[in-house]
Tab-separated table of C-alpha atoms in Angstrom:
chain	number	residue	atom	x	y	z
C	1	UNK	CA	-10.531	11.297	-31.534
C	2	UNK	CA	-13.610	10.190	-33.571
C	3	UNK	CA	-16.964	9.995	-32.157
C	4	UNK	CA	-16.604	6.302	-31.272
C	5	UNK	CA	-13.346	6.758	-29.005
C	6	UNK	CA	-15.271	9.710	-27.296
C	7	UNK	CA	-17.954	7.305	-26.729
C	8	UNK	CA	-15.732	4.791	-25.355
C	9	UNK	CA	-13.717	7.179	-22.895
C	10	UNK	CA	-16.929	8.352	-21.457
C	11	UNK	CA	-18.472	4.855	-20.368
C	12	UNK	CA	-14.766	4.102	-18.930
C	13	UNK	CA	-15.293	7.273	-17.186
C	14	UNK	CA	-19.037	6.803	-15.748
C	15	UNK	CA	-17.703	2.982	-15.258
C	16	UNK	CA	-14.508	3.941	-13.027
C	17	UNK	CA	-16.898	6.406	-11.344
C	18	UNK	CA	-19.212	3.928	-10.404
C	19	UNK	CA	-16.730	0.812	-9.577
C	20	UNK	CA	-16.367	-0.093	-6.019
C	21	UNK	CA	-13.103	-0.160	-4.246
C	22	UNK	CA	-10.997	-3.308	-4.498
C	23	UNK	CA	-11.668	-5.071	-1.439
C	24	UNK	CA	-8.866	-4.465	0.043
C	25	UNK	CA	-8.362	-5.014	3.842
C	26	UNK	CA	-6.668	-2.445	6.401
C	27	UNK	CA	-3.611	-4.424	6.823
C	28	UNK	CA	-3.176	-4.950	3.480
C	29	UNK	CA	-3.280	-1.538	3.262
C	30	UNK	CA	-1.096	-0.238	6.090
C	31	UNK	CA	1.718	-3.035	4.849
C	32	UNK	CA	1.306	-1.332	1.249
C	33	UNK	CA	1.270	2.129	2.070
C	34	UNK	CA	1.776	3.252	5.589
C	35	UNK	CA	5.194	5.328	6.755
C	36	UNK	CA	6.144	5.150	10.370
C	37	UNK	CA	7.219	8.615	11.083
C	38	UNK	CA	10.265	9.467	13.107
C	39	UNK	CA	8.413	11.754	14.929
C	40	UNK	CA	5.828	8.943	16.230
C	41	UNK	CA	7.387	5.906	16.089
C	42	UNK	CA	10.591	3.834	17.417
C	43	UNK	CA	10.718	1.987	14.443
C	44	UNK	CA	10.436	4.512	11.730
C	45	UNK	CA	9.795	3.731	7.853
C	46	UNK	CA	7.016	0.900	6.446
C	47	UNK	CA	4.776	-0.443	8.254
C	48	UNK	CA	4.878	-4.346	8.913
C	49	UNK	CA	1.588	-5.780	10.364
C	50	UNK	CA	4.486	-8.959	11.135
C	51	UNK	CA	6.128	-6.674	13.706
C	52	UNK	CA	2.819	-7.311	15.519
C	53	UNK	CA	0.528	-9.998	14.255
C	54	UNK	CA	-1.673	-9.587	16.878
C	55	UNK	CA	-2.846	-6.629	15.372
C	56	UNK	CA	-3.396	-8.524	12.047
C	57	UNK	CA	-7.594	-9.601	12.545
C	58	UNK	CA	-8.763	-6.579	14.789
C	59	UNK	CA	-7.855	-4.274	11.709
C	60	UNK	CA	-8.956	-6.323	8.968
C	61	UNK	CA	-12.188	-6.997	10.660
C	62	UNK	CA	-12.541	-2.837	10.589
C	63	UNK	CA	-12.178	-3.321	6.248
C	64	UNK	CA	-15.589	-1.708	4.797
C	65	UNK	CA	-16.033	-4.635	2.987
C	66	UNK	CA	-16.042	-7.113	6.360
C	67	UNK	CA	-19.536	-8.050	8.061
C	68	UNK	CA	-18.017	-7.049	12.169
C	69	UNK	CA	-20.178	-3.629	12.786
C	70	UNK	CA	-17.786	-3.536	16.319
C	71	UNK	CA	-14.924	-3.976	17.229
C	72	UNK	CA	-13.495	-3.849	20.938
C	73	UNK	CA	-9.609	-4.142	21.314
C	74	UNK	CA	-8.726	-4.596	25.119
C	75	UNK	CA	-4.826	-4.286	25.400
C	76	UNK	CA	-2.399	-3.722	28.030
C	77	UNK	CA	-0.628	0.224	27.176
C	78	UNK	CA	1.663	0.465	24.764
C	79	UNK	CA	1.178	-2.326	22.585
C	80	UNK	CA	-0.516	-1.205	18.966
C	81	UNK	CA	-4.051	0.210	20.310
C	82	UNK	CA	-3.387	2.770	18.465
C	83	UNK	CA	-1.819	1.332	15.492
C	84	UNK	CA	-5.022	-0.199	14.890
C	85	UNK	CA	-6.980	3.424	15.247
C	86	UNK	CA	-4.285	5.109	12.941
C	87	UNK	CA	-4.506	2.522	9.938
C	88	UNK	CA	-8.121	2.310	9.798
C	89	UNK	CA	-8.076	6.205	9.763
C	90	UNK	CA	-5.576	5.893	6.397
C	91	UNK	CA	-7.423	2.838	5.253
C	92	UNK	CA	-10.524	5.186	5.172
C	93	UNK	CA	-8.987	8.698	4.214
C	94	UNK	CA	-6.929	6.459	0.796
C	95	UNK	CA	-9.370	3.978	-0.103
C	96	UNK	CA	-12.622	3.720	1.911
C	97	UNK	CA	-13.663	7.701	2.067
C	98	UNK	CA	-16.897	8.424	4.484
C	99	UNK	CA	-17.740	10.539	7.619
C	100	UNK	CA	-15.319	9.664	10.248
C	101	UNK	CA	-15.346	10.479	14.510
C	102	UNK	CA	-12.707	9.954	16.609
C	103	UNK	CA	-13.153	10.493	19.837
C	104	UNK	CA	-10.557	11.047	22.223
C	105	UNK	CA	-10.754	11.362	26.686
C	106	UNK	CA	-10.816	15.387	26.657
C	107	UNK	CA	-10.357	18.052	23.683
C	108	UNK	CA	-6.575	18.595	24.711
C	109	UNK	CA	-6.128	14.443	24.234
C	110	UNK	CA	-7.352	15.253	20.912
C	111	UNK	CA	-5.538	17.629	20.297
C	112	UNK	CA	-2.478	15.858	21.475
C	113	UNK	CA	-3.637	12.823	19.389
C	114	UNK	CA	-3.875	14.867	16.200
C	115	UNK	CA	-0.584	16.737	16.449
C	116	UNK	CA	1.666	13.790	17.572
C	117	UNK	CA	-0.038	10.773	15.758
C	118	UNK	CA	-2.338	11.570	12.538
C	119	UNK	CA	-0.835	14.440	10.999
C	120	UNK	CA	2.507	12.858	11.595
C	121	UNK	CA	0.852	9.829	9.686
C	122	UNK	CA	-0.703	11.882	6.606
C	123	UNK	CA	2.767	13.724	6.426
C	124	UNK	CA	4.851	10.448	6.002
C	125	UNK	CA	2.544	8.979	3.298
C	126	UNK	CA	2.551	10.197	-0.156
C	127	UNK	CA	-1.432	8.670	-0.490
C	128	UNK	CA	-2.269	10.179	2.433
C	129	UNK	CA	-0.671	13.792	1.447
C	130	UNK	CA	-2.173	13.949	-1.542
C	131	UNK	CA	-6.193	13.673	-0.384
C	132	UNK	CA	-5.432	15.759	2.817
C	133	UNK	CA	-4.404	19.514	2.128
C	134	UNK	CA	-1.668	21.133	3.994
C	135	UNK	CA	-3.384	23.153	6.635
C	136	UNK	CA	-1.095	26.058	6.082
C	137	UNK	CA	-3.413	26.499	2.750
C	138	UNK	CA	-6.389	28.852	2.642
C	139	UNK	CA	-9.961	26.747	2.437
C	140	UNK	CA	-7.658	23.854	2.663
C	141	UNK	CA	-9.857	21.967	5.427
C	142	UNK	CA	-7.532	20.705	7.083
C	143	UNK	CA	-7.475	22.021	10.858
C	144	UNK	CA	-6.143	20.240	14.038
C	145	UNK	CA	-9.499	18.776	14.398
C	146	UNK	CA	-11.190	18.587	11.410
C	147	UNK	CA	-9.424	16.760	8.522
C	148	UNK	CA	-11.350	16.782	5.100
C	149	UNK	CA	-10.609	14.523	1.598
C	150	UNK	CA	-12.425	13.612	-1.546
C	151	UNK	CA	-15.409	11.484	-0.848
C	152	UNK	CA	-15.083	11.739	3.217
C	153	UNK	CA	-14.291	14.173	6.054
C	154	UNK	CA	-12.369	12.763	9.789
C	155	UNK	CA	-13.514	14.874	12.968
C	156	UNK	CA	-11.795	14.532	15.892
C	157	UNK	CA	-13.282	15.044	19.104
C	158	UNK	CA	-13.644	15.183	22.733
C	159	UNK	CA	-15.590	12.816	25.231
C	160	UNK	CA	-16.082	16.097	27.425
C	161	UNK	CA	-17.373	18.092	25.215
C	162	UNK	CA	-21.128	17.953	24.026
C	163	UNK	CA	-20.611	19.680	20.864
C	164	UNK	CA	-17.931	17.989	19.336
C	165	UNK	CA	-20.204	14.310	19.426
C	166	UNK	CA	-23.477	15.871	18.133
C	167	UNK	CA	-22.332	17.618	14.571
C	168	UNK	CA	-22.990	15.237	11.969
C	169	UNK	CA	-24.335	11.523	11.370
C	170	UNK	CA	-21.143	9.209	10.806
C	171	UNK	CA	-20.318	6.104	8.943
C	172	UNK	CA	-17.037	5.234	11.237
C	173	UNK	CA	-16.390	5.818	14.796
C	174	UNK	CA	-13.290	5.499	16.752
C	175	UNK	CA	-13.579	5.821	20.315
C	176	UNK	CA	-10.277	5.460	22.105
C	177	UNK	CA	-9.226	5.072	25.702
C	178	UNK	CA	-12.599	4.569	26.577
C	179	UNK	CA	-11.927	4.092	30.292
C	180	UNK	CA	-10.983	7.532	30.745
C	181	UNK	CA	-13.880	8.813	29.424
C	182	UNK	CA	-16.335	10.934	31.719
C	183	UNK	CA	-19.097	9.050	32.283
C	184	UNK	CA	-22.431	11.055	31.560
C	185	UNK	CA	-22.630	14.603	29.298
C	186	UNK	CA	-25.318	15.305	31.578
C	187	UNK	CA	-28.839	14.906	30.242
C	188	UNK	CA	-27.724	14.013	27.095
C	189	UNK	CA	-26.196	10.553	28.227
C	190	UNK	CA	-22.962	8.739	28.594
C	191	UNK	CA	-20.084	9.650	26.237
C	192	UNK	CA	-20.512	6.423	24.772
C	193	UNK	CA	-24.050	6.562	24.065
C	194	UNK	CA	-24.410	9.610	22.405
C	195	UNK	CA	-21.146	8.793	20.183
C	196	UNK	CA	-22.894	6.117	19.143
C	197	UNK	CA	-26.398	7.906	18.024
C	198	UNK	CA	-24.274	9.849	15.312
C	199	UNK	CA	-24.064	6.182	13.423
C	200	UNK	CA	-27.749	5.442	13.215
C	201	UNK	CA	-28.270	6.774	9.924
C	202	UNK	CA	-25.905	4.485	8.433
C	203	UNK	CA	-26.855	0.823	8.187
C	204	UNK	CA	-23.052	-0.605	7.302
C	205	UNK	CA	-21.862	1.570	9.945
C	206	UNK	CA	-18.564	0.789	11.858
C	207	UNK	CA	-17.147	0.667	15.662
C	208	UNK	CA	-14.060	0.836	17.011
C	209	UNK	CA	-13.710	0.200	20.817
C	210	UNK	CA	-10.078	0.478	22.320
C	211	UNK	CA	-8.412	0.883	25.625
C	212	UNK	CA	-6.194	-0.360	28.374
C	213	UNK	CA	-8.719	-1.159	31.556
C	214	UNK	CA	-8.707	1.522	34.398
C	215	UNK	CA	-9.350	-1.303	36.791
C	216	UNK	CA	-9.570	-4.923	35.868
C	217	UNK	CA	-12.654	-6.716	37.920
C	218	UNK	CA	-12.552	-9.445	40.559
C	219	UNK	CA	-14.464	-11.546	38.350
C	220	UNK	CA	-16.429	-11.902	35.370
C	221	UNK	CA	-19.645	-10.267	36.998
C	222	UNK	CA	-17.825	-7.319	38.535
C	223	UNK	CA	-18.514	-5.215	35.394
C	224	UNK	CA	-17.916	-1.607	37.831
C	225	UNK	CA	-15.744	1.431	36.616
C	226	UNK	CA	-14.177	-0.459	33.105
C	227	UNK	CA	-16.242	0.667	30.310
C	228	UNK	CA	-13.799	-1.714	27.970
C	229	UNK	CA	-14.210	-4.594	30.219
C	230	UNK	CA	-18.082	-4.489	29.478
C	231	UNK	CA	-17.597	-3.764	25.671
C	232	UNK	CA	-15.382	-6.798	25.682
C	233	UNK	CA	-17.848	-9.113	27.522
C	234	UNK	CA	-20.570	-8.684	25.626
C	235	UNK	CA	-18.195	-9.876	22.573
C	236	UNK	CA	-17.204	-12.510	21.390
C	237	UNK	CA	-13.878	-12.538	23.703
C	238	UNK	CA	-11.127	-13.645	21.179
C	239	UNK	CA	-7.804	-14.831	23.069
C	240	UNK	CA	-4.416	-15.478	21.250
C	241	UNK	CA	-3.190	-18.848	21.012
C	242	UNK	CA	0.401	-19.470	20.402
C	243	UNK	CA	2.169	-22.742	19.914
C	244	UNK	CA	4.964	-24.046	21.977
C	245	UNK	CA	8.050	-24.190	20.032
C	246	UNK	CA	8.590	-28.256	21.932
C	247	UNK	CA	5.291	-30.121	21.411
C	248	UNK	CA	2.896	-27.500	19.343
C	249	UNK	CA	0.337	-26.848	22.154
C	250	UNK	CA	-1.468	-23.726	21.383
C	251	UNK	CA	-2.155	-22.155	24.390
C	252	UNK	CA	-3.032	-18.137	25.628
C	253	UNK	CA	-0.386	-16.899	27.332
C	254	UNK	CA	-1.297	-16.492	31.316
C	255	UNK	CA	0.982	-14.550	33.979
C	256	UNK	CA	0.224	-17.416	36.382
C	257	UNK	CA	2.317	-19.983	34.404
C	258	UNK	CA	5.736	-17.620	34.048
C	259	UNK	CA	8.371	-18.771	36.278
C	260	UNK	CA	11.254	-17.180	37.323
C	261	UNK	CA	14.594	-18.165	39.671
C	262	UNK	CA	13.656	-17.353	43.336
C	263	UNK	CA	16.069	-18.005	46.624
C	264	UNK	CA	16.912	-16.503	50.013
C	265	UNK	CA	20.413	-14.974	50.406
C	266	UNK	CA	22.944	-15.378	53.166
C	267	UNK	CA	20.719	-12.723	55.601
C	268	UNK	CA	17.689	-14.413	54.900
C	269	UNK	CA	16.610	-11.633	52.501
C	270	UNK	CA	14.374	-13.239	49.610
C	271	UNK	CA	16.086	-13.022	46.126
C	272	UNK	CA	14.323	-12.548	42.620
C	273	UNK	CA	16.134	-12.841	39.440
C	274	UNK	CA	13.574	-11.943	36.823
C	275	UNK	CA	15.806	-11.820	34.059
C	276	UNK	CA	15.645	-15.732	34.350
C	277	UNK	CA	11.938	-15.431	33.448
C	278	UNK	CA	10.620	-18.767	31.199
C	279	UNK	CA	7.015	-19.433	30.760
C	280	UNK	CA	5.927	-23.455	31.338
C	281	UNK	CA	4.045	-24.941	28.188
C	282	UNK	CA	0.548	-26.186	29.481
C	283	UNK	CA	0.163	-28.720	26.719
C	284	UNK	CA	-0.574	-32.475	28.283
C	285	UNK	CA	2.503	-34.693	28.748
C	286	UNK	CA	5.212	-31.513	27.779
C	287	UNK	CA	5.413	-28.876	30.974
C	288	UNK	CA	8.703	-27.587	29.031
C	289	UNK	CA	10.252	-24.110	29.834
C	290	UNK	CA	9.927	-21.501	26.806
C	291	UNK	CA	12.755	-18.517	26.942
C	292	UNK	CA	11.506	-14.950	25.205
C	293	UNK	CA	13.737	-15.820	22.150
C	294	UNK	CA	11.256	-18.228	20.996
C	295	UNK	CA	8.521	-15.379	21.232
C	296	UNK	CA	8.467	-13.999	17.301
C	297	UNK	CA	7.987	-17.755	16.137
C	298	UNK	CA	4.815	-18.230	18.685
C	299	UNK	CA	3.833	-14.947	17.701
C	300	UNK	CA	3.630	-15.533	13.869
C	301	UNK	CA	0.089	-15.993	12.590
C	302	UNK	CA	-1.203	-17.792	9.309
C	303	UNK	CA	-0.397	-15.225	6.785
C	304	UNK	CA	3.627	-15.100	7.989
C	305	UNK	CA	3.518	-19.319	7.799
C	306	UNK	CA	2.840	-19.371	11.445
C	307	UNK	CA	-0.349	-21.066	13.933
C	308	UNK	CA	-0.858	-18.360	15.458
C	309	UNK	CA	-4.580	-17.856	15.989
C	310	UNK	CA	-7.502	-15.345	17.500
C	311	UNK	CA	-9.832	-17.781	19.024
C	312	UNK	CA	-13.290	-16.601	20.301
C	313	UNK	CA	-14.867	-17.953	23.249
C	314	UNK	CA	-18.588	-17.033	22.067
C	315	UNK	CA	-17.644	-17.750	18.473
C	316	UNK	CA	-21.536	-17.189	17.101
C	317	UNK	CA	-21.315	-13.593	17.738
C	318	UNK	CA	-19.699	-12.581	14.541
C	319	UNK	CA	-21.434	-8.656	14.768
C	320	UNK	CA	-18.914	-7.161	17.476
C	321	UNK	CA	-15.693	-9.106	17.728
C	322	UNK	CA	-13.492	-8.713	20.859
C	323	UNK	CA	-9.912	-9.035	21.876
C	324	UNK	CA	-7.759	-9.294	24.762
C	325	UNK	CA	-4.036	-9.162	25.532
C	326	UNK	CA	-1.636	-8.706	28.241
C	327	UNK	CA	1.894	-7.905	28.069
C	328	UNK	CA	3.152	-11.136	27.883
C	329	UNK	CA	2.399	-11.006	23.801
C	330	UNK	CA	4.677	-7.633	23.136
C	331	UNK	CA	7.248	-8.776	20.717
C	332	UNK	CA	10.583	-8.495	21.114
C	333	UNK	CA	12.011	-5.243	20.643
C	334	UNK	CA	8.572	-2.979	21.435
C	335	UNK	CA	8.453	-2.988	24.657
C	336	UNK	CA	7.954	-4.500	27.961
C	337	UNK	CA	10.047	-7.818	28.133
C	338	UNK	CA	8.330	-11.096	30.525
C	339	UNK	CA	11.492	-9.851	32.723
């Protein structure tokens, strides 16, 4: 190599060094390089952010290179909260590396969490592997709760426990099941509060907000015992909108408008056949019964060649973006069905 190639290789060196990620959003990434483990999933092998589409915008708006600081995700159980938590914690340990807090309810939920959902994750994916040592290395730093790669280190923590919030200032934090948090660390403050100190120092810091509500309030003013309900409110309270597969309506999908076949028997007993479920379109002039089979068409958003759509009731509020959704949105095949 002469003295000009050297001098070339260097500057691509410094220059590579120095370049800034491809912006690159957290679906995008999970669809690319996530593995569904057989030990943590019922659908085991790649990830498909189509599966679930709802999940599509929360995620992406957690992508470093997004403006949302905060993100609240209020979902009924089982239905990709998560999924959400787990590819933003890939997302950020493959191509977005910086200080990282998760906190979980108690230390044994993150332990739990940890042994049954992230290190099955790391060990599916070879991207993951590689910038996570085995923790059966020595000085690998990798422990159950501590998880360390180039450029970025992931504790895990729990809402009981003092100690494990006040370590070290943090670029991303992930606070899940937030309704079963304790509510005060005693002089120090709520759970929630002092999580949230640990991200001052960084001005592009990010938030992630998930849980299914311990108790779901009268009304929009009963704000009591649902710590998710008042992260959501003060959000900008995205809804899903799906078409009707007769006239197009997009509509959110509301339990009061499912119907079902209902009689009275020969001994005057009342009969319910929920397996007859439909839900009634609530588009002007239409009124049409939907069946379930329709559901992965309604469900599709604009990426998949669907109208599918997050819309936000307090649209202006574009720093801490919020979503809702019952069980009525699972798709097929993951879970409860509207029977």
């Amino acid at each position: 190599m002469n003295l000009r190639d050297g001098y070339a290789a260097v500057m691509e060196a410094v220059a590579a060094a120095w370049r800034l990620p491809d912006k690159m959003t957290v679906s995008q990434w999970a669809d690319l390089k996530r593995i569904l483990s057989s030990k943590s999933a019922s659908e085991p092998g790649q990830w498909r952010t189509s599966r679930n589409p709802l999940l599509r915008e929360p995620m992406d708006a957690l992508s470093d290179h997004h403006p949302c600081s905060q993100v609240t995700a209020m979902f009924c159980s089982q239905f990709g909260k998560s999924e959400i938590l787990n590819n933003w914690i890939g997302y950020t340990i493959d191509h977005a590396p910086s200080p990282m807090l998760l906190v979980e309810p108690s230390i044994g939920t993150a332990e739990r969490y940890s042994k049954q959902r992230i290190e099955p994750m790391i060990d599916a994916a070879p991207s993951l592997r590689e910038k996570v040592p085995s923790a059966r290395k020595r000085d690998s730093g990798n422990t159950l709760l501590l998880k360390e790669f180039p450029g970025g280190i992931l504790v895990i923590g729990g809402a009981g426990s003092s100690d494990s919030l006040a370590s070290m200032p943090i670029k991303k934090l992930g606070m899940d099941e937030i309704d079963k948090y304790p509510p005060a660390l005693g002089p120090e403050g709520s759970t929630l509060k002092q999580a949230e100190q640990r991200t001052v120092a960084f001005p592009r810091s990010k938030q992630l907000n998930v849980s299914t509500p311990v108790r779901m309030p009268v009304d929009d003013d009963d704000l009591a015992g649902s710590p998710i309900w008042r992260k959501y409110q003060a959000s900008s309270r995205g809804v899903y909108h799906v078409p009707c597969p007769h006239c197009g309506h997009l509509q959110p999908l509301k339990f009061e408008h499912l119907r079902w076949e209902k009689g009275v028997d020969q001994r005057g007993v009342a009969v319910h056949r929920p397996e007859t479920a439909v839900y009634m379109c609530q588009g002007s002039g239409c009124g049409l019964a939907i069946e379930e089979h329709r559901k992965p068409d309604m469900l599709a958003d604009v990426e998949m060649g669907g109208q599918a759509r997050w819309v936000h009731e307090r649209a202006w509020i574009t720093d801490h973006l919020g979503y809702q959704a019952n069980a009525l949105y699972t798709p097929i095949g993951l879970g409860r069905t509207w029977a």
